[in-house]
Amino acid sequence: MIEATTGRRERKKARTRQAIAAAALELFLEHGFDGVAVKDVAEAADVSMSGLFKHFPTKESLVFDEEDDVQAGLIAAVRDRPDGGSVLDGLRGWLLDHACAATADPAAAAFRDLIARTPALSEHARRMWLRHEERLAEEIRRAGPDGPGAGVAARALARFVLDRTQPWQRDDPRAEIDAAFALLACGWPAPERQVPPHHHAQATPTSPARPPGLRERKKAATRKAITEAALELFAARGYDGVGVREIAEAAGTSIATLFAYFPDGKASLVFPGDRGQHIAALVGAVHGRAPGQSVLEAVRDHMAGRGPFAPDPAPDQRRALDVIRATPELRDYALHSWTVAQQPLAEAVAQEAALPDGDLSARLLARYVLQIPDLANTLDADARHTLDVVTRLLDRGWPACLTE
């Protein structure tokens, strides 16, 4: 009798959960995610607010209620693959099944569109899949083979598999999955080595720049004072424990002046560089590669002197890196600061390799390369070691990257 009662209770919970999720999705599809309150969902499902939150702790979780199933499927794809089967074959098969099932479901197109047009859901989807990264990486590492940098390579492989195979972000998920796994299995083929170097137009020489005037020197001094004050406070009390007003006071300036120099807010105080210049330098490294050098090698050499990979960073740079590693919000900001260059970098790679515009392999390579700084900030490993290992993964593929 106890067992039967328990079974009825669990079935009732499952039906309630399903009813809530169905009501939520119907409302979100009709009115948009931001146009629906949790209270509206509770009323439509005929449950109390407390009853709803017992099943779904956040509004976003009403949309994504199969997270545990996703992780279990990924782990099983590695752990239960046939004898002699590769890790990548197992993951590719699971992801293709997952993507094809979503494509065949008429409601799935509306679901994908909902996520694509809702920034909060797109971000939640990305975080949801990346939460599986550590667990999947451990399973990949256990599957072997072992070798130098195996842990770092497994984490990168898990990141790349999860990051580029989210069906709700793709018009043709099969093409994306096939291209991604070809790159991860075989490495970048470096077709640019077979293409004569491009001769890009050189900038017209300009007259030597004048020394900065008094106004420019005062602006630079104010900007430096603000960033130094911010980093000192962040290092002492943590990023979340410091307000913008305190930073302005410590720098001897007003809040209005602070935002005039840093209009993107508090996070930009840790990243004072110009994104446009950052992108131009990255693209320039590809177009200016040495004869016989691959685009991957050119980007690696460019990265080796920047961000977390910079050798012998100045004290302010070291403090900034420490604050970034300790603060999830800043790690996200840093990741965006690199990945914002994805499109121009992919275009430069395709041009150098004589590939068609929009080539999937060039786009995937650009995306993966630009994830390396975030991996370096995430992993408990030497940043330059991470750069070398992940570059080797992209160059040789898995598991060839684990052999010297």
PDB file of N, CA and C in Angstrom, residues 94-191:
ATOM      1  N   TRP A  94      24.687  11.193 -30.481  1.00  0.00           N
ATOM      2  CA  TRP A  94      23.663  11.676 -29.553  1.00  0.00           C
ATOM      3  C   TRP A  94      23.143  13.043 -29.990  1.00  0.00           C
ATOM      4  N   LEU A  95      24.066  13.933 -30.369  1.00  0.00           N
ATOM      5  CA  LEU A  95      23.664  15.278 -30.742  1.00  0.00           C
ATOM      6  C   LEU A  95      22.855  15.293 -32.029  1.00  0.00           C
ATOM      7  N   LEU A  96      23.205  14.435 -32.977  1.00  0.00           N
ATOM      8  CA  LEU A  96      22.417  14.360 -34.202  1.00  0.00           C
ATOM      9  C   LEU A  96      21.000  13.877 -33.900  1.00  0.00           C
ATOM     10  N   ASP A  97      20.891  12.857 -33.056  1.00  0.00           N
ATOM     11  CA  ASP A  97      19.561  12.368 -32.672  1.00  0.00           C
ATOM     12  C   ASP A  97      18.766  13.474 -31.988  1.00  0.00           C
ATOM     13  N   HIS A  98      19.421  14.183 -31.082  1.00  0.00           N
ATOM     14  CA  HIS A  98      18.781  15.267 -30.340  1.00  0.00           C
ATOM     15  C   HIS A  98      18.308  16.367 -31.292  1.00  0.00           C
ATOM     16  N   ALA A  99      19.178  16.747 -32.245  1.00  0.00           N
ATOM     17  CA  ALA A  99      18.846  17.819 -33.186  1.00  0.00           C
ATOM     18  C   ALA A  99      17.756  17.387 -34.157  1.00  0.00           C
ATOM     19  N   CYS A 100      17.847  16.161 -34.655  1.00  0.00           N
ATOM     20  CA  CYS A 100      16.853  15.673 -35.615  1.00  0.00           C
ATOM     21  C   CYS A 100      15.478  15.543 -34.962  1.00  0.00           C
ATOM     22  N   ALA A 101      15.448  15.091 -33.716  1.00  0.00           N
ATOM     23  CA  ALA A 101      14.170  14.986 -33.007  1.00  0.00           C
ATOM     24  C   ALA A 101      13.542  16.367 -32.847  1.00  0.00           C
ATOM     25  N   ALA A 102      14.367  17.360 -32.536  1.00  0.00           N
ATOM     26  CA  ALA A 102      13.845  18.722 -32.385  1.00  0.00           C
ATOM     27  C   ALA A 102      13.363  19.281 -33.715  1.00  0.00           C
ATOM     28  N   THR A 103      14.095  18.965 -34.799  1.00  0.00           N
ATOM     29  CA  THR A 103      13.715  19.465 -36.119  1.00  0.00           C
ATOM     30  C   THR A 103      12.399  18.861 -36.585  1.00  0.00           C
ATOM     31  N   ALA A 104      12.168  17.577 -36.255  1.00  0.00           N
ATOM     32  CA  ALA A 104      10.957  16.883 -36.702  1.00  0.00           C
ATOM     33  C   ALA A 104       9.712  17.301 -35.929  1.00  0.00           C
ATOM     34  N   ASP A 105       9.886  17.926 -34.791  1.00  0.00           N
ATOM     35  CA  ASP A 105       8.758  18.317 -33.942  1.00  0.00           C
ATOM     36  C   ASP A 105       8.232  19.679 -34.402  1.00  0.00           C
ATOM     37  N   PRO A 106       6.979  19.777 -34.868  1.00  0.00           N
ATOM     38  CA  PRO A 106       6.463  21.063 -35.353  1.00  0.00           C
ATOM     39  C   PRO A 106       6.536  22.172 -34.303  1.00  0.00           C
ATOM     40  N   ALA A 107       6.373  21.788 -33.027  1.00  0.00           N
ATOM     41  CA  ALA A 107       6.411  22.814 -31.975  1.00  0.00           C
ATOM     42  C   ALA A 107       7.825  23.290 -31.692  1.00  0.00           C
ATOM     43  N   ALA A 108       8.813  22.497 -32.126  1.00  0.00           N
ATOM     44  CA  ALA A 108      10.198  22.850 -31.807  1.00  0.00           C
ATOM     45  C   ALA A 108      10.648  24.114 -32.520  1.00  0.00           C
ATOM     46  N   ALA A 109      10.151  24.347 -33.728  1.00  0.00           N
ATOM     47  CA  ALA A 109      10.544  25.556 -34.461  1.00  0.00           C
ATOM     48  C   ALA A 109      10.109  26.807 -33.702  1.00  0.00           C
ATOM     49  N   ALA A 110       8.878  26.783 -33.189  1.00  0.00           N
ATOM     50  CA  ALA A 110       8.393  27.920 -32.400  1.00  0.00           C
ATOM     51  C   ALA A 110       9.201  28.071 -31.119  1.00  0.00           C
ATOM     52  N   PHE A 111       9.575  26.934 -30.520  1.00  0.00           N
ATOM     53  CA  PHE A 111      10.381  26.954 -29.298  1.00  0.00           C
ATOM     54  C   PHE A 111      11.738  27.589 -29.575  1.00  0.00           C
ATOM     55  N   ARG A 112      12.392  27.158 -30.678  1.00  0.00           N
ATOM     56  CA  ARG A 112      13.707  27.716 -31.020  1.00  0.00           C
ATOM     57  C   ARG A 112      13.596  29.210 -31.308  1.00  0.00           C
ATOM     58  N   ASP A 113      12.517  29.608 -31.986  1.00  0.00           N
ATOM     59  CA  ASP A 113      12.333  31.022 -32.301  1.00  0.00           C
ATOM     60  C   ASP A 113      12.151  31.840 -31.033  1.00  0.00           C
ATOM     61  N   LEU A 114      11.414  31.291 -30.064  1.00  0.00           N
ATOM     62  CA  LEU A 114      11.214  31.972 -28.780  1.00  0.00           C
ATOM     63  C   LEU A 114      12.550  32.245 -28.107  1.00  0.00           C
ATOM     64  N   ILE A 115      13.401  31.246 -28.081  1.00  0.00           N
ATOM     65  CA  ILE A 115      14.707  31.404 -27.442  1.00  0.00           C
ATOM     66  C   ILE A 115      15.574  32.394 -28.207  1.00  0.00           C
ATOM     67  N   ALA A 116      15.575  32.280 -29.530  1.00  0.00           N
ATOM     68  CA  ALA A 116      16.429  33.136 -30.350  1.00  0.00           C
ATOM     69  C   ALA A 116      16.069  34.612 -30.208  1.00  0.00           C
ATOM     70  N   ARG A 117      14.779  34.904 -30.036  1.00  0.00           N
ATOM     71  CA  ARG A 117      14.371  36.314 -29.981  1.00  0.00           C
ATOM     72  C   ARG A 117      14.312  36.859 -28.557  1.00  0.00           C
ATOM     73  N   THR A 118      14.677  36.044 -27.568  1.00  0.00           N
ATOM     74  CA  THR A 118      14.628  36.481 -26.169  1.00  0.00           C
ATOM     75  C   THR A 118      16.025  36.424 -25.567  1.00  0.00           C
ATOM     76  N   PRO A 119      16.696  37.569 -25.405  1.00  0.00           N
ATOM     77  CA  PRO A 119      18.062  37.545 -24.879  1.00  0.00           C
ATOM     78  C   PRO A 119      18.212  36.795 -23.562  1.00  0.00           C
ATOM     79  N   ALA A 120      17.257  36.946 -22.645  1.00  0.00           N
ATOM     80  CA  ALA A 120      17.366  36.267 -21.348  1.00  0.00           C
ATOM     81  C   ALA A 120      17.365  34.755 -21.526  1.00  0.00           C
ATOM     82  N   LEU A 121      16.552  34.255 -22.459  1.00  0.00           N
ATOM     83  CA  LEU A 121      16.492  32.813 -22.692  1.00  0.00           C
ATOM     84  C   LEU A 121      17.719  32.318 -23.449  1.00  0.00           C
ATOM     85  N   SER A 122      18.208  33.116 -24.396  1.00  0.00           N
ATOM     86  CA  SER A 122      19.421  32.730 -25.118  1.00  0.00           C
ATOM     87  C   SER A 122      20.593  32.603 -24.156  1.00  0.00           C
ATOM     88  N   GLU A 123      20.696  33.562 -23.244  1.00  0.00           N
ATOM     89  CA  GLU A 123      21.786  33.512 -22.271  1.00  0.00           C
ATOM     90  C   GLU A 123      21.606  32.335 -21.316  1.00  0.00           C
ATOM     91  N   HIS A 124      20.366  32.099 -20.882  1.00  0.00           N
ATOM     92  CA  HIS A 124      20.113  30.966 -19.993  1.00  0.00           C
ATOM     93  C   HIS A 124      20.428  29.654 -20.697  1.00  0.00           C
ATOM     94  N   ALA A 125      20.088  29.565 -21.975  1.00  0.00           N
ATOM     95  CA  ALA A 125      20.380  28.345 -22.742  1.00  0.00           C
ATOM     96  C   ALA A 125      21.874  28.104 -22.814  1.00  0.00           C
ATOM     97  N   ARG A 126      22.625  29.173 -23.076  1.00  0.00           N
ATOM     98  CA  ARG A 126      24.080  29.017 -23.154  1.00  0.00           C
ATOM     99  C   ARG A 126      24.651  28.554 -21.817  1.00  0.00           C
ATOM    100  N   ARG A 127      24.192  29.172 -20.748  1.00  0.00           N
ATOM    101  CA  ARG A 127      24.697  28.795 -19.423  1.00  0.00           C
ATOM    102  C   ARG A 127      24.266  27.369 -19.059  1.00  0.00           C
ATOM    103  N   MET A 128      23.050  27.007 -19.450  1.00  0.00           N
ATOM    104  CA  MET A 128      22.554  25.681 -19.123  1.00  0.00           C
ATOM    105  C   MET A 128      23.444  24.616 -19.750  1.00  0.00           C
ATOM    106  N   TRP A 129      23.755  24.800 -21.016  1.00  0.00           N
ATOM    107  CA  TRP A 129      24.584  23.800 -21.688  1.00  0.00           C
ATOM    108  C   TRP A 129      26.015  23.823 -21.150  1.00  0.00           C
ATOM    109  N   LEU A 130      26.520  25.001 -20.832  1.00  0.00           N
ATOM    110  CA  LEU A 130      27.892  25.066 -20.331  1.00  0.00           C
ATOM    111  C   LEU A 130      28.016  24.523 -18.912  1.00  0.00           C
ATOM    112  N   ARG A 131      26.894  24.442 -18.191  1.00  0.00           N
ATOM    113  CA  ARG A 131      26.964  23.831 -16.862  1.00  0.00           C
ATOM    114  C   ARG A 131      27.282  22.342 -16.947  1.00  0.00           C
ATOM    115  N   HIS A 132      27.023  21.769 -18.096  1.00  0.00           N
ATOM    116  CA  HIS A 132      27.358  20.359 -18.304  1.00  0.00           C
ATOM    117  C   HIS A 132      28.834  20.167 -18.660  1.00  0.00           C
ATOM    118  N   GLU A 133      29.514  21.279 -18.888  1.00  0.00           N
ATOM    119  CA  GLU A 133      30.881  21.210 -19.415  1.00  0.00           C
ATOM    120  C   GLU A 133      31.833  20.445 -18.500  1.00  0.00           C
ATOM    121  N   GLU A 134      31.849  20.800 -17.228  1.00  0.00           N
ATOM    122  CA  GLU A 134      32.788  20.173 -16.300  1.00  0.00           C
ATOM    123  C   GLU A 134      32.523  18.675 -16.167  1.00  0.00           C
ATOM    124  N   ARG A 135      31.259  18.303 -16.065  1.00  0.00           N
ATOM    125  CA  ARG A 135      30.926  16.886 -15.917  1.00  0.00           C
ATOM    126  C   ARG A 135      31.268  16.097 -17.180  1.00  0.00           C
ATOM    127  N   LEU A 136      30.964  16.654 -18.331  1.00  0.00           N
ATOM    128  CA  LEU A 136      31.280  15.987 -19.588  1.00  0.00           C
ATOM    129  C   LEU A 136      32.787  15.891 -19.788  1.00  0.00           C
ATOM    130  N   ALA A 137      33.516  16.939 -19.428  1.00  0.00           N
ATOM    131  CA  ALA A 137      34.975  16.920 -19.567  1.00  0.00           C
ATOM    132  C   ALA A 137      35.593  15.802 -18.735  1.00  0.00           C
ATOM    133  N   GLU A 138      35.090  15.614 -17.535  1.00  0.00           N
ATOM    134  CA  GLU A 138      35.614  14.548 -16.681  1.00  0.00           C
ATOM    135  C   GLU A 138      35.356  13.177 -17.299  1.00  0.00           C
ATOM    136  N   GLU A 139      34.181  12.999 -17.893  1.00  0.00           N
ATOM    137  CA  GLU A 139      33.866  11.720 -18.539  1.00  0.00           C
ATOM    138  C   GLU A 139      34.765  11.490 -19.756  1.00  0.00           C
ATOM    139  N   ILE A 140      35.028  12.532 -20.522  1.00  0.00           N
ATOM    140  CA  ILE A 140      35.920  12.420 -21.679  1.00  0.00           C
ATOM    141  C   ILE A 140      37.332  12.075 -21.223  1.00  0.00           C
ATOM    142  N   ARG A 141      37.789  12.734 -20.163  1.00  0.00           N
ATOM    143  CA  ARG A 141      39.149  12.462 -19.669  1.00  0.00           C
ATOM    144  C   ARG A 141      39.270  11.016 -19.208  1.00  0.00           C
ATOM    145  N   ARG A 142      38.257  10.515 -18.518  1.00  0.00           N
ATOM    146  CA  ARG A 142      38.299   9.127 -18.052  1.00  0.00           C
ATOM    147  C   ARG A 142      38.318   8.145 -19.226  1.00  0.00           C
ATOM    148  N   ALA A 143      37.624   8.503 -20.297  1.00  0.00           N
ATOM    149  CA  ALA A 143      37.571   7.611 -21.456  1.00  0.00           C
ATOM    150  C   ALA A 143      38.931   7.475 -22.130  1.00  0.00           C
ATOM    151  N   GLY A 144      39.812   8.453 -21.907  1.00  0.00           N
ATOM    152  CA  GLY A 144      41.149   8.402 -22.466  1.00  0.00           C
ATOM    153  C   GLY A 144      41.153   8.717 -23.953  1.00  0.00           C
ATOM    154  N   PRO A 145      42.335   8.660 -24.548  1.00  0.00           N
ATOM    155  CA  PRO A 145      43.597   8.248 -23.921  1.00  0.00           C
ATOM    156  C   PRO A 145      44.203   9.364 -23.072  1.00  0.00           C
ATOM    157  N   ASP A 146      45.180   8.953 -22.262  1.00  0.00           N
ATOM    158  CA  ASP A 146      45.870   9.923 -21.430  1.00  0.00           C
ATOM    159  C   ASP A 146      47.038  10.500 -22.215  1.00  0.00           C
ATOM    160  N   GLY A 147      47.524  11.623 -21.783  1.00  0.00           N
ATOM    161  CA  GLY A 147      48.652  12.243 -22.453  1.00  0.00           C
ATOM    162  C   GLY A 147      48.861  13.637 -21.912  1.00  0.00           C
ATOM    163  N   PRO A 148      49.912  14.329 -22.360  1.00  0.00           N
ATOM    164  CA  PRO A 148      50.181  15.686 -21.873  1.00  0.00           C
ATOM    165  C   PRO A 148      49.005  16.622 -22.132  1.00  0.00           C
ATOM    166  N   GLY A 149      48.543  17.261 -21.074  1.00  0.00           N
ATOM    167  CA  GLY A 149      47.440  18.209 -21.206  1.00  0.00           C
ATOM    168  C   GLY A 149      46.077  17.567 -21.393  1.00  0.00           C
ATOM    169  N   ALA A 150      45.917  16.296 -21.005  1.00  0.00           N
ATOM    170  CA  ALA A 150      44.664  15.583 -21.253  1.00  0.00           C
ATOM    171  C   ALA A 150      43.481  16.273 -20.587  1.00  0.00           C
ATOM    172  N   GLY A 151      43.658  16.751 -19.348  1.00  0.00           N
ATOM    173  CA  GLY A 151      42.560  17.406 -18.648  1.00  0.00           C
ATOM    174  C   GLY A 151      42.124  18.685 -19.329  1.00  0.00           C
ATOM    175  N   VAL A 152      43.086  19.495 -19.745  1.00  0.00           N
ATOM    176  CA  VAL A 152      42.766  20.750 -20.428  1.00  0.00           C
ATOM    177  C   VAL A 152      42.105  20.467 -21.772  1.00  0.00           C
ATOM    178  N   ALA A 153      42.644  19.501 -22.521  1.00  0.00           N
ATOM    179  CA  ALA A 153      42.077  19.176 -23.829  1.00  0.00           C
ATOM    180  C   ALA A 153      40.656  18.638 -23.692  1.00  0.00           C
ATOM    181  N   ALA A 154      40.406  17.812 -22.669  1.00  0.00           N
ATOM    182  CA  ALA A 154      39.070  17.269 -22.464  1.00  0.00           C
ATOM    183  C   ALA A 154      38.076  18.388 -22.134  1.00  0.00           C
ATOM    184  N   ARG A 155      38.501  19.350 -21.327  1.00  0.00           N
ATOM    185  CA  ARG A 155      37.615  20.465 -20.987  1.00  0.00           C
ATOM    186  C   ARG A 155      37.307  21.308 -22.225  1.00  0.00           C
ATOM    187  N   ALA A 156      38.328  21.546 -23.044  1.00  0.00           N
ATOM    188  CA  ALA A 156      38.112  22.310 -24.269  1.00  0.00           C
ATOM    189  C   ALA A 156      37.195  21.559 -25.217  1.00  0.00           C
ATOM    190  N   LEU A 157      37.409  20.251 -25.346  1.00  0.00           N
ATOM    191  CA  LEU A 157      36.562  19.455 -26.227  1.00  0.00           C
ATOM    192  C   LEU A 157      35.118  19.496 -25.751  1.00  0.00           C
ATOM    193  N   ALA A 158      34.895  19.357 -24.454  1.00  0.00           N
ATOM    194  CA  ALA A 158      33.534  19.446 -23.921  1.00  0.00           C
ATOM    195  C   ALA A 158      32.923  20.812 -24.211  1.00  0.00           C
ATOM    196  N   ARG A 159      33.701  21.872 -24.034  1.00  0.00           N
ATOM    197  CA  ARG A 159      33.213  23.228 -24.315  1.00  0.00           C
ATOM    198  C   ARG A 159      32.805  23.362 -25.777  1.00  0.00           C
ATOM    199  N   PHE A 160      33.649  22.893 -26.679  1.00  0.00           N
ATOM    200  CA  PHE A 160      33.369  23.076 -28.094  1.00  0.00           C
ATOM    201  C   PHE A 160      32.171  22.245 -28.553  1.00  0.00           C
ATOM    202  N   VAL A 161      32.050  21.032 -28.030  1.00  0.00           N
ATOM    203  CA  VAL A 161      30.900  20.196 -28.374  1.00  0.00           C
ATOM    204  C   VAL A 161      29.607  20.864 -27.916  1.00  0.00           C
ATOM    205  N   LEU A 162      29.591  21.367 -26.700  1.00  0.00           N
ATOM    206  CA  LEU A 162      28.381  21.975 -26.149  1.00  0.00           C
ATOM    207  C   LEU A 162      28.079  23.334 -26.773  1.00  0.00           C
ATOM    208  N   ASP A 163      29.127  24.092 -27.030  1.00  0.00           N
ATOM    209  CA  ASP A 163      28.942  25.476 -27.445  1.00  0.00           C
ATOM    210  C   ASP A 163      28.402  25.605 -28.861  1.00  0.00           C
ATOM    211  N   ARG A 164      28.792  24.701 -29.729  1.00  0.00           N
ATOM    212  CA  ARG A 164      28.431  24.878 -31.128  1.00  0.00           C
ATOM    213  C   ARG A 164      27.394  23.885 -31.628  1.00  0.00           C
ATOM    214  N   THR A 165      26.729  23.175 -30.722  1.00  0.00           N
ATOM    215  CA  THR A 165      25.744  22.199 -31.185  1.00  0.00           C
ATOM    216  C   THR A 165      24.422  22.378 -30.454  1.00  0.00           C
ATOM    217  N   GLN A 166      24.029  23.620 -30.259  1.00  0.00           N
ATOM    218  CA  GLN A 166      22.744  23.917 -29.639  1.00  0.00           C
ATOM    219  C   GLN A 166      21.726  24.092 -30.760  1.00  0.00           C
ATOM    220  N   PRO A 167      20.818  23.137 -30.952  1.00  0.00           N
ATOM    221  CA  PRO A 167      19.941  23.173 -32.121  1.00  0.00           C
ATOM    222  C   PRO A 167      19.102  24.423 -32.249  1.00  0.00           C
ATOM    223  N   TRP A 168      18.745  25.068 -31.125  1.00  0.00           N
ATOM    224  CA  TRP A 168      17.883  26.236 -31.209  1.00  0.00           C
ATOM    225  C   TRP A 168      18.601  27.450 -31.788  1.00  0.00           C
ATOM    226  N   GLN A 169      19.918  27.356 -32.007  1.00  0.00           N
ATOM    227  CA  GLN A 169      20.647  28.474 -32.586  1.00  0.00           C
ATOM    228  C   GLN A 169      20.979  28.241 -34.061  1.00  0.00           C
ATOM    229  N   ARG A 170      20.545  27.160 -34.666  1.00  0.00           N
ATOM    230  CA  ARG A 170      20.997  26.796 -35.996  1.00  0.00           C
ATOM    231  C   ARG A 170      19.829  26.597 -36.963  1.00  0.00           C
ATOM    232  N   ASP A 171      19.996  27.069 -38.201  1.00  0.00           N
ATOM    233  CA  ASP A 171      19.039  26.769 -39.250  1.00  0.00           C
ATOM    234  C   ASP A 171      19.217  25.340 -39.750  1.00  0.00           C
ATOM    235  N   ASP A 172      20.445  24.862 -39.797  1.00  0.00           N
ATOM    236  CA  ASP A 172      20.739  23.517 -40.286  1.00  0.00           C
ATOM    237  C   ASP A 172      21.647  22.833 -39.270  1.00  0.00           C
ATOM    238  N   PRO A 173      21.070  22.266 -38.199  1.00  0.00           N
ATOM    239  CA  PRO A 173      21.908  21.700 -37.136  1.00  0.00           C
ATOM    240  C   PRO A 173      22.779  20.548 -37.619  1.00  0.00           C
ATOM    241  N   ARG A 174      22.316  19.749 -38.569  1.00  0.00           N
ATOM    242  CA  ARG A 174      23.145  18.636 -39.042  1.00  0.00           C
ATOM    243  C   ARG A 174      24.429  19.149 -39.695  1.00  0.00           C
ATOM    244  N   ALA A 175      24.315  20.171 -40.537  1.00  0.00           N
ATOM    245  CA  ALA A 175      25.515  20.724 -41.166  1.00  0.00           C
ATOM    246  C   ALA A 175      26.474  21.275 -40.120  1.00  0.00           C
ATOM    247  N   GLU A 176      25.927  21.956 -39.101  1.00  0.00           N
ATOM    248  CA  GLU A 176      26.766  22.496 -38.036  1.00  0.00           C
ATOM    249  C   GLU A 176      27.483  21.374 -37.286  1.00  0.00           C
ATOM    250  N   ILE A 177      26.753  20.334 -36.946  1.00  0.00           N
ATOM    251  CA  ILE A 177      27.335  19.236 -36.176  1.00  0.00           C
ATOM    252  C   ILE A 177      28.393  18.517 -36.992  1.00  0.00           C
ATOM    253  N   ASP A 178      28.100  18.252 -38.271  1.00  0.00           N
ATOM    254  CA  ASP A 178      29.075  17.568 -39.116  1.00  0.00           C
ATOM    255  C   ASP A 178      30.358  18.395 -39.253  1.00  0.00           C
ATOM    256  N   ALA A 179      30.220  19.697 -39.478  1.00  0.00           N
ATOM    257  CA  ALA A 179      31.396  20.552 -39.627  1.00  0.00           C
ATOM    258  C   ALA A 179      32.182  20.640 -38.326  1.00  0.00           C
ATOM    259  N   ALA A 180      31.467  20.756 -37.206  1.00  0.00           N
ATOM    260  CA  ALA A 180      32.137  20.867 -35.915  1.00  0.00           C
ATOM    261  C   ALA A 180      32.931  19.609 -35.600  1.00  0.00           C
ATOM    262  N   PHE A 181      32.323  18.443 -35.802  1.00  0.00           N
ATOM    263  CA  PHE A 181      33.004  17.205 -35.440  1.00  0.00           C
ATOM    264  C   PHE A 181      34.118  16.849 -36.416  1.00  0.00           C
ATOM    265  N   ALA A 182      34.010  17.286 -37.660  1.00  0.00           N
ATOM    266  CA  ALA A 182      35.120  17.100 -38.593  1.00  0.00           C
ATOM    267  C   ALA A 182      36.337  17.899 -38.128  1.00  0.00           C
ATOM    268  N   LEU A 183      36.106  19.134 -37.683  1.00  0.00           N
ATOM    269  CA  LEU A 183      37.201  19.953 -37.189  1.00  0.00           C
ATOM    270  C   LEU A 183      37.793  19.391 -35.904  1.00  0.00           C
ATOM    271  N   LEU A 184      36.934  18.937 -34.987  1.00  0.00           N
ATOM    272  CA  LEU A 184      37.419  18.433 -33.709  1.00  0.00           C
ATOM    273  C   LEU A 184      38.119  17.073 -33.856  1.00  0.00           C
ATOM    274  N   ALA A 185      37.734  16.302 -34.841  1.00  0.00           N
ATOM    275  CA  ALA A 185      38.356  14.991 -35.031  1.00  0.00           C
ATOM    276  C   ALA A 185      39.659  15.073 -35.816  1.00  0.00           C
ATOM    277  N   CYS A 186      39.711  15.932 -36.809  1.00  0.00           N
ATOM    278  CA  CYS A 186      40.867  15.954 -37.733  1.00  0.00           C
ATOM    279  C   CYS A 186      41.732  17.199 -37.592  1.00  0.00           C
ATOM    280  N   GLY A 187      41.228  18.219 -36.937  1.00  0.00           N
ATOM    281  CA  GLY A 187      41.992  19.451 -36.814  1.00  0.00           C
ATOM    282  C   GLY A 187      41.819  20.346 -38.031  1.00  0.00           C
ATOM    283  N   TRP A 188      42.286  21.559 -37.907  1.00  0.00           N
ATOM    284  CA  TRP A 188      42.199  22.546 -38.995  1.00  0.00           C
ATOM    285  C   TRP A 188      43.148  22.132 -40.120  1.00  0.00           C
ATOM    286  N   PRO A 189      42.660  21.948 -41.343  1.00  0.00           N
ATOM    287  CA  PRO A 189      43.530  21.470 -42.425  1.00  0.00           C
ATOM    288  C   PRO A 189      44.464  22.526 -42.985  1.00  0.00           C
ATOM    289  N   ALA A 190      44.334  23.745 -42.551  1.00  0.00           N
ATOM    290  CA  ALA A 190      45.218  24.847 -42.965  1.00  0.00           C
ATOM    291  C   ALA A 190      45.326  24.982 -44.478  1.00  0.00           C
ATOM    292  N   PRO A 191      44.190  25.129 -45.180  1.00  0.00           N
ATOM    293  CA  PRO A 191      44.277  25.302 -46.636  1.00  0.00           C
ATOM    294  C   PRO A 191      45.011  26.570 -47.039  1.00  0.00           C
TER     295      PRO A 191
END
